[in-house]
Short mmCIF file of C-alpha atoms in Angstrom, two decimals:
data_model
loop_
_atom_site.label_atom_id
_atom_site.label_comp_id
_atom_site.label_asym_id
_atom_site.label_seq_id
_atom_site.Cartn_x
_atom_site.Cartn_y
_atom_site.Cartn_z
CA MET A 30 113.50 91.08 -120.83
CA ARG A 31 116.96 89.46 -121.20
CA THR A 32 117.91 86.00 -122.16
CA THR A 33 121.00 84.18 -123.69
CA VAL A 34 119.27 83.33 -127.03
CA GLY A 35 116.64 85.21 -128.55
CA ILE A 36 114.71 83.05 -131.23
CA VAL A 37 112.48 84.84 -133.57
CA GLY A 38 109.98 82.31 -135.06
CA ALA A 39 108.04 79.44 -133.43
CA GLY A 40 108.02 77.12 -136.47
CA PRO A 41 109.97 73.80 -136.24
CA ALA A 42 113.31 75.30 -136.37
CA GLY A 43 112.55 77.79 -133.64
CA LEU A 44 110.95 75.36 -131.39
CA LEU A 45 113.52 72.57 -131.91
CA LEU A 46 116.30 75.04 -131.25
CA ALA A 47 114.68 76.13 -127.74
CA ARG A 48 114.42 72.40 -127.03
CA LEU A 49 118.01 71.70 -127.92
CA LEU A 50 119.29 74.72 -125.70
CA HIS A 51 117.00 73.77 -122.90
CA THR A 52 118.58 70.22 -122.81
CA ALA A 53 122.00 71.90 -123.05
CA GLY A 54 121.17 74.23 -119.90
CA ILE A 55 121.10 77.18 -122.05
CA ASP A 56 118.12 79.65 -121.61
CA SER A 57 116.12 81.02 -124.50
CA VAL A 58 113.07 83.11 -125.18
CA VAL A 59 110.99 82.55 -128.37
CA LEU A 60 108.99 85.22 -130.12
CA GLU A 61 106.29 84.21 -132.41
CA SER A 62 104.05 86.80 -134.18
CA ARG A 63 101.06 84.39 -134.79
CA ASP A 64 98.89 82.61 -132.23
CA ARG A 65 99.05 79.13 -131.04
CA ASP A 66 96.50 77.66 -133.10
CA TYR A 67 98.04 78.99 -136.53
CA VAL A 68 101.41 77.63 -135.44
CA GLU A 69 100.01 74.08 -134.87
CA GLN A 70 97.72 74.19 -138.00
CA ARG A 71 99.90 75.69 -140.87
CA GLN A 72 100.42 72.85 -143.37
CA ARG A 73 104.12 72.56 -144.59
CA ALA A 74 106.29 69.53 -144.96
CA GLY A 75 105.62 65.94 -144.11
CA ILE A 76 108.85 63.93 -144.89
CA LEU A 77 111.52 63.86 -141.88
CA GLU A 78 114.97 62.49 -142.89
CA GLN A 79 116.70 60.20 -140.67
CA GLY A 80 118.79 62.70 -138.99
CA THR A 81 115.59 64.73 -138.02
CA VAL A 82 114.10 61.73 -136.67
CA ASP A 83 117.24 60.84 -134.43
CA VAL A 84 117.31 64.52 -133.16
CA LEU A 85 113.74 64.43 -132.22
CA ARG A 86 114.14 61.27 -130.38
CA ALA A 87 117.25 62.49 -128.60
CA VAL A 88 115.43 65.85 -127.28
CA GLY A 89 112.35 63.69 -126.00
CA ALA A 90 109.99 64.99 -128.77
CA ALA A 91 109.31 61.81 -130.47
CA GLU A 92 106.66 59.77 -128.49
CA ARG A 93 103.84 60.82 -130.77
CA MET A 94 106.05 60.50 -133.85
CA ASP A 95 107.10 57.16 -133.13
CA ARG A 96 103.37 56.14 -132.36
CA LEU A 97 101.64 57.81 -135.30
CA GLY A 98 104.36 58.46 -137.78
CA LEU A 99 104.78 56.16 -141.02
CA ARG A 100 108.30 54.90 -141.30
CA HIS A 101 108.98 54.64 -145.09
CA ASP A 102 111.94 52.41 -146.37
CA GLY A 103 111.72 53.56 -149.91
CA ILE A 104 109.98 55.50 -152.69
CA GLU A 105 108.66 54.47 -156.19
CA LEU A 106 109.69 56.19 -159.38
CA ARG A 107 107.30 56.00 -162.17
CA PHE A 108 108.12 56.83 -165.88
CA ALA A 109 106.95 55.33 -169.12
CA GLY A 110 104.38 53.30 -167.51
CA ARG A 111 107.14 51.51 -165.44
CA ARG A 112 107.64 51.28 -161.68
CA HIS A 113 110.93 51.31 -160.00
CA ARG A 114 111.31 51.06 -156.13
CA VAL A 115 114.43 52.67 -154.36
CA ASP A 116 115.31 50.64 -151.35
CA PHE A 117 116.66 53.22 -148.77
CA PRO A 118 118.06 50.82 -146.02
CA ALA A 119 119.64 48.35 -148.46
CA LEU A 120 121.40 51.40 -150.20
CA THR A 121 122.24 53.48 -147.22
CA GLY A 122 123.18 51.19 -144.41
CA GLY A 123 119.81 51.03 -142.76
CA ARG A 124 118.51 54.70 -143.09
CA SER A 125 114.97 55.59 -143.90
CA VAL A 126 112.50 58.49 -143.68
CA MET A 127 109.45 59.24 -141.67
CA VAL A 128 106.07 60.43 -142.81
CA TYR A 129 104.81 62.92 -139.94
CA ALA A 130 103.46 66.13 -140.79
CA GLN A 131 105.24 69.43 -139.77
CA THR A 132 102.10 70.47 -137.80
CA GLU A 133 102.35 67.54 -135.51
CA VAL A 134 106.12 68.24 -134.92
CA CYS A 135 104.98 71.77 -133.93
CA LYS A 136 102.36 70.57 -131.59
CA ASP A 137 104.85 68.17 -129.96
CA LEU A 138 107.60 70.80 -129.50
CA VAL A 139 104.93 73.63 -128.44
CA ALA A 140 103.71 71.43 -125.65
CA LEU A 141 107.29 70.42 -124.43
CA GLN A 142 108.32 74.11 -124.39
CA LEU A 143 105.33 75.23 -122.66
CA ALA A 144 105.70 72.45 -119.80
CA GLN A 145 109.53 72.52 -119.48
CA GLY A 146 111.17 75.29 -121.56
CA GLY A 147 111.70 78.99 -121.34
CA PRO A 148 109.38 81.61 -122.43
CA LEU A 149 107.33 80.94 -125.60
CA LEU A 150 105.55 84.18 -126.40
CA PHE A 151 102.64 83.85 -129.05
CA GLU A 152 101.37 87.04 -130.68
CA ALA A 153 104.66 88.74 -130.07
CA GLU A 154 105.55 90.46 -133.40
CA ALA A 155 109.23 90.96 -133.81
CA LEU A 156 109.78 94.51 -135.43
CA ALA A 157 113.53 94.53 -135.82
CA VAL A 158 116.70 92.93 -134.88
CA GLU A 159 119.24 95.86 -133.77
CA ASP A 160 122.76 95.87 -132.79
CA ALA A 161 123.54 92.54 -134.32
CA GLY A 162 127.25 93.44 -134.91
CA THR A 163 127.60 93.99 -131.19
CA ASP A 164 127.95 91.76 -128.24
CA ARG A 165 124.65 92.95 -127.00
CA PRO A 166 122.16 92.35 -129.75
CA ARG A 167 118.51 93.00 -129.09
CA VAL A 168 114.95 92.41 -130.68
CA ARG A 169 112.38 94.92 -130.70
CA PHE A 170 108.89 93.46 -130.63
CA ARG A 171 105.17 94.42 -130.18
CA ARG A 172 102.86 92.21 -128.01
CA GLY A 173 99.34 93.32 -126.97
CA GLY A 174 99.74 96.61 -128.52
CA VAL A 175 102.99 97.21 -126.36
CA GLU A 176 106.51 97.60 -127.65
CA ASP A 177 109.18 95.85 -125.74
CA VAL A 178 112.86 94.97 -126.03
CA LEU A 179 114.39 91.42 -125.84
CA GLU A 180 118.06 91.76 -124.93
CA CYS A 181 120.25 88.81 -125.87
CA ASP A 182 123.78 87.37 -126.04
CA TYR A 183 122.79 85.95 -129.49
CA VAL A 184 119.69 86.18 -131.78
CA VAL A 185 118.70 83.42 -134.12
CA GLY A 186 116.22 84.20 -136.91
CA CYS A 187 113.82 81.39 -137.52
CA ASP A 188 111.23 83.85 -139.06
CA GLY A 189 111.03 82.67 -142.49
CA PHE A 190 111.41 84.42 -145.67
CA TRP A 191 109.52 87.39 -144.90
CA GLY A 192 110.67 87.81 -141.49
CA VAL A 193 112.82 90.57 -140.06
CA ALA A 194 115.99 88.98 -139.23
CA ARG A 195 117.57 88.62 -142.60
CA SER A 196 117.15 92.44 -143.20
CA ALA A 197 119.35 93.12 -140.20
CA ILE A 198 122.33 91.80 -142.25
CA PRO A 199 124.00 94.54 -144.13
CA ALA A 200 123.12 94.48 -147.99
CA ALA A 201 126.94 95.07 -148.75
CA SER A 202 127.94 91.78 -147.22
CA THR A 203 124.97 89.69 -148.74
CA ARG A 204 125.19 87.27 -151.73
CA VAL A 205 121.92 85.85 -152.97
CA ARG A 206 121.61 83.11 -155.19
CA GLU A 207 118.08 82.07 -156.53
CA ARG A 208 116.18 80.56 -159.40
CA THR A 209 112.40 80.48 -159.91
CA TYR A 210 110.65 77.55 -162.00
CA PRO A 211 108.07 78.37 -164.51
CA PHE A 212 105.64 75.79 -162.72
CA GLY A 213 104.02 74.98 -159.30
CA TRP A 214 102.49 72.21 -157.64
CA LEU A 215 98.70 72.00 -157.17
CA GLY A 216 98.46 70.17 -153.77
CA ILE A 217 95.35 68.25 -152.21
CA LEU A 218 94.45 66.72 -149.06
CA ALA A 219 91.72 63.89 -149.46
CA ASP A 220 89.96 61.64 -147.17
CA VAL A 221 90.82 58.45 -148.60
CA PRO A 222 93.51 55.88 -147.86
CA PRO A 223 96.73 56.23 -149.85
CA SER A 224 96.79 54.25 -153.09
CA HIS A 225 100.32 52.97 -152.38
CA ASP A 226 102.21 52.34 -149.05
CA GLU A 227 105.16 54.51 -150.20
CA LEU A 228 105.68 57.80 -152.02
CA VAL A 229 105.41 57.54 -155.43
CA TYR A 230 107.23 60.14 -157.84
CA ALA A 231 105.96 60.23 -161.42
CA ARG A 232 107.42 61.82 -164.47
CA HIS A 233 104.82 61.88 -167.34
CA GLU A 234 104.64 63.92 -170.47
CA ARG A 235 101.81 65.78 -169.15
CA GLY A 236 103.76 66.83 -166.16
CA PHE A 237 105.01 65.67 -162.67
CA ALA A 238 102.75 64.01 -160.17
CA LEU A 239 103.38 62.84 -156.49
CA LEU A 240 101.47 60.41 -154.49
CA SER A 241 101.88 61.04 -150.76
CA MET A 242 100.11 60.71 -147.55
CA ARG A 243 99.61 62.28 -144.07
CA SER A 244 98.19 59.10 -142.41
CA PRO A 245 96.74 55.74 -143.28
CA SER A 246 93.30 57.37 -143.98
CA VAL A 247 94.34 60.71 -145.46
CA SER A 248 96.10 61.13 -148.90
CA ARG A 249 98.49 64.14 -149.89
CA LEU A 250 98.71 64.40 -153.81
CA TYR A 251 100.24 66.98 -156.16
CA LEU A 252 100.10 67.80 -159.82
CA GLN A 253 102.53 69.89 -161.76
CA VAL A 254 100.62 72.97 -162.89
CA ALA A 255 101.56 76.35 -164.75
CA GLU A 256 103.11 79.02 -162.67
CA GLY A 257 100.18 81.33 -161.32
CA THR A 258 97.61 78.69 -161.35
CA ASN A 259 94.43 79.24 -159.26
CA ALA A 260 93.66 76.13 -157.43
CA ARG A 261 89.95 76.93 -157.39
CA ALA A 262 89.96 76.70 -161.17
CA TRP A 263 90.34 72.88 -160.87
CA LYS A 264 87.35 71.00 -160.09
CA ASP A 265 87.59 67.85 -158.14
CA GLU A 266 87.03 65.29 -160.70
CA GLU A 267 89.52 67.04 -163.06
CA ILE A 268 92.15 66.82 -160.47
CA TRP A 269 91.61 62.94 -159.98
CA ASP A 270 91.47 62.33 -163.60
CA GLU A 271 94.74 64.13 -164.26
CA LEU A 272 96.45 62.26 -161.22
CA ALA A 273 95.20 58.94 -162.71
CA ARG A 274 96.76 59.81 -166.08
CA ARG A 275 100.23 60.78 -164.72
CA LEU A 276 100.31 58.10 -162.25
CA GLU A 277 99.29 55.22 -164.66
CA THR A 278 101.18 52.11 -164.86
CA ASP A 279 101.26 49.19 -167.28
CA ASP A 280 100.05 46.84 -164.62
CA ASP A 281 96.88 46.70 -162.70
CA TRP A 282 97.47 49.50 -160.29
CA THR A 283 94.52 51.92 -159.48
CA LEU A 284 94.31 55.27 -158.00
CA GLU A 285 91.72 55.60 -155.07
CA ARG A 286 89.61 58.45 -155.07
CA GLY A 287 87.71 60.32 -152.24
CA PRO A 288 86.53 63.61 -150.91
CA ILE A 289 89.10 66.70 -151.41
CA THR A 290 89.24 68.67 -148.14
CA GLN A 291 92.05 71.14 -149.11
CA LYS A 292 93.62 72.47 -152.25
CA SER A 293 96.50 75.01 -152.71
CA VAL A 294 99.40 75.85 -155.21
CA THR A 295 102.74 76.12 -154.01
CA PRO A 296 105.26 78.05 -156.16
CA MET A 297 108.70 76.37 -157.02
CA ARG A 298 111.86 78.40 -156.10
CA SER A 299 115.52 77.91 -155.10
CA TYR A 300 116.97 80.38 -152.86
CA VAL A 301 120.14 80.98 -150.76
CA HIS A 302 121.35 83.83 -148.61
CA GLU A 303 124.96 84.18 -148.00
CA PRO A 304 126.26 84.46 -145.26
CA MET A 305 124.00 82.90 -142.75
CA ARG A 306 125.58 84.89 -139.89
CA HIS A 307 126.18 88.57 -139.14
CA GLY A 308 127.90 89.30 -135.78
CA ARG A 309 125.78 87.63 -133.19
CA LEU A 310 122.80 87.09 -135.50
CA PHE A 311 122.51 83.80 -136.94
CA LEU A 312 119.84 82.79 -139.76
CA ALA A 313 118.03 79.45 -139.71
CA GLY A 314 115.65 77.59 -142.02
CA ASP A 315 113.73 79.62 -144.68
CA ALA A 316 115.21 82.89 -143.30
CA ALA A 317 118.32 81.67 -145.21
CA HIS A 318 117.48 79.23 -147.82
CA ILE A 319 114.53 77.84 -149.71
CA VAL A 320 114.36 74.71 -151.84
CA PRO A 321 111.86 73.45 -154.30
CA PRO A 322 109.70 70.61 -152.37
CA THR A 323 110.47 67.93 -154.74
CA GLY A 324 113.39 66.68 -152.66
CA ALA A 325 111.72 66.84 -149.41
CA LYS A 326 114.44 68.94 -147.73
CA GLY A 327 112.96 72.32 -146.47
CA LEU A 328 112.15 71.31 -142.94
CA ASN A 329 115.11 68.97 -142.70
CA LEU A 330 117.56 71.74 -143.64
CA ALA A 331 116.09 73.96 -140.80
CA VAL A 332 116.84 71.28 -138.49
CA GLY A 333 120.36 70.93 -139.64
CA ASP A 334 120.81 74.72 -139.12
CA VAL A 335 119.66 74.65 -135.55
CA VAL A 336 121.50 71.55 -134.54
CA THR A 337 124.62 73.24 -135.71
CA PHE A 338 124.08 76.39 -133.73
CA ALA A 339 123.13 74.50 -130.54
CA ARG A 340 126.28 72.39 -130.92
CA ALA A 341 128.46 75.25 -131.61
CA LEU A 342 126.93 77.30 -128.57
CA THR A 343 127.30 74.42 -126.41
CA HIS A 344 130.98 73.84 -127.35
CA GLN A 345 131.51 77.64 -126.71
CA ARG A 346 130.29 77.34 -123.30
CA GLU A 347 132.21 74.12 -122.60
CA THR A 348 135.57 74.99 -123.97
CA GLY A 349 135.40 78.97 -124.32
CA SER A 350 136.36 78.51 -128.05
CA SER A 351 134.04 80.26 -130.54
CA ALA A 352 135.74 78.39 -133.47
CA LEU A 353 132.34 76.46 -134.19
CA LEU A 354 130.25 79.60 -134.05
CA ASP A 355 132.52 81.46 -136.25
CA ALA A 356 132.24 78.61 -138.55
CA TYR A 357 128.46 78.56 -138.44
CA SER A 358 127.59 80.02 -141.83
CA GLU A 359 130.16 77.78 -143.72
CA THR A 360 129.44 74.54 -141.86
CA CYS A 361 125.66 75.15 -142.72
CA LEU A 362 126.13 76.31 -146.16
CA ARG A 363 127.94 73.04 -147.05
CA ARG A 364 124.88 70.99 -146.23
CA VAL A 365 122.61 73.64 -147.67
CA TRP A 366 124.17 73.55 -151.33
CA GLN A 367 124.07 69.66 -151.16
CA ALA A 368 120.39 69.90 -150.47
CA GLU A 369 119.84 72.56 -153.31
CA ARG A 370 121.60 70.39 -155.71
CA PHE A 371 119.71 67.16 -154.59
CA SER A 372 116.34 69.18 -154.95
CA TYR A 373 117.24 70.81 -158.24
CA ASP A 374 118.25 67.39 -159.59
CA MET A 375 114.95 65.87 -158.52
CA THR A 376 113.07 68.78 -159.93
CA THR A 377 114.74 68.88 -163.35
CA LEU A 378 114.31 65.06 -163.49
CA LEU A 379 110.63 64.61 -162.95
CA HIS A 380 109.07 68.00 -164.13
CA THR A 381 108.18 68.89 -167.54
CA GLU A 382 109.51 72.42 -168.66
CA PRO A 383 107.17 74.49 -170.85
CA ASP A 384 109.78 74.88 -173.66
CA ALA A 385 111.27 71.34 -173.33
CA THR A 386 112.64 69.67 -176.72
CA PRO A 387 112.29 65.92 -177.68
CA PHE A 388 116.03 65.98 -176.80
CA ASP A 389 115.23 67.15 -173.30
CA GLU A 390 112.57 64.43 -172.83
CA ARG A 391 114.91 61.73 -173.79
CA ILE A 392 117.58 63.04 -171.45
CA GLN A 393 115.00 62.90 -168.58
CA LEU A 394 114.11 59.40 -169.48
CA ALA A 395 117.78 58.23 -169.72
CA ARG A 396 118.47 59.84 -166.46
CA LEU A 397 115.69 57.74 -164.93
CA GLU A 398 116.82 54.34 -166.76
CA ARG A 399 120.20 55.02 -165.25
CA ILE A 400 118.79 55.30 -161.65
CA ALA A 401 116.80 52.06 -162.37
CA SER A 402 119.77 50.08 -163.65
CA SER A 403 122.74 51.37 -161.77
CA ARG A 404 123.29 50.82 -157.98
CA ALA A 405 125.56 53.55 -157.94
CA ALA A 406 122.97 56.00 -159.45
CA GLU A 407 120.19 54.61 -157.21
CA THR A 408 122.57 54.94 -154.08
CA ASP A 409 123.29 58.66 -154.79
CA LEU A 410 119.52 59.21 -154.80
CA ALA A 411 118.89 57.25 -151.58
CA GLU A 412 121.67 58.94 -149.79
CA GLY A 413 120.24 62.38 -150.72
CA TYR A 414 116.65 61.67 -149.92
CA THR A 415 117.42 60.12 -146.62
CA GLY A 416 119.44 63.34 -145.62
CA PHE A 417 123.13 64.50 -145.49
CA PRO A 418 125.04 64.60 -142.15
CA PHE A 419 124.51 67.46 -139.87
CA ASP A 420 128.26 67.84 -139.33
#
């Protein structure tokens, strides 16, 4: 098989890249190791930045999002029993975010790719990216028990942290920056309408809590828990009781409870692989960087990466100049590090460290009080949350 761009991985990054290339008249082949059902059902992010929403609309992948998604114009911060709303449009010139699950984004992009785009091969396991440093890279893959080769002009690795693409970059030219956190998130899905119409981020002496949603009838909630916690060790009523404690306010707000349909624990980690390019191999999304979920940046960073690649390749096709392709890693990393900084700030602002001192706790409260009392500090949070520019 031969194509212009070989895309490894059919998560939102790989699927959106295929769509971007299709609209630019550039052919591609997507290789995905899992089956279609898995791709369309794996639970991940649920917050789309303004730029991500704009891109999905531009490529014709927004009909269901605009019909079913929930536009949010702010978030609420809770601390010391107080409630403070951050008004995104008022602080950012009209920007907002959209609550629309990654599973739904993938369903929309899969349907478009199968109906209009190039080959999307499920259950095609990428085994290796070869000859990345030449002008004829290739991807060895296995499908139906048979090995095959996809020859490409370019390969984009959208295959996540455990994929094969990143391992094709020589270790001698690689720099890794990372941090792990001594806590995780116990997340639940519950069949109950959300108890607030916007996301609530709560700092509490017992630990962080987040009130979110997947739809008007399904709530998504999180609790900070110790690293290595087993989700099954928490009984449903214990989870609801702890959420109620950490989200409590000085007014008459109450937390609505309902049947819990899913429990899981998410580890917290910051990770950046530099560079994001080697020869004609380009990394995108979790293959290159991971952020703690506090800042809602993971999926949106992946979108920024593939938008940057698609623009650069289109520019090369139209002008003959490879300047934007050559600058891919540097361009992406500027945005990546701002997102890493924002996610780190949100994480350290709201979570309780196991060895925190009374001084640390008062610094946290002082930072939150600064956001609640300073338009400049509040604007910085709103601009970071609604998203950094793609270019």
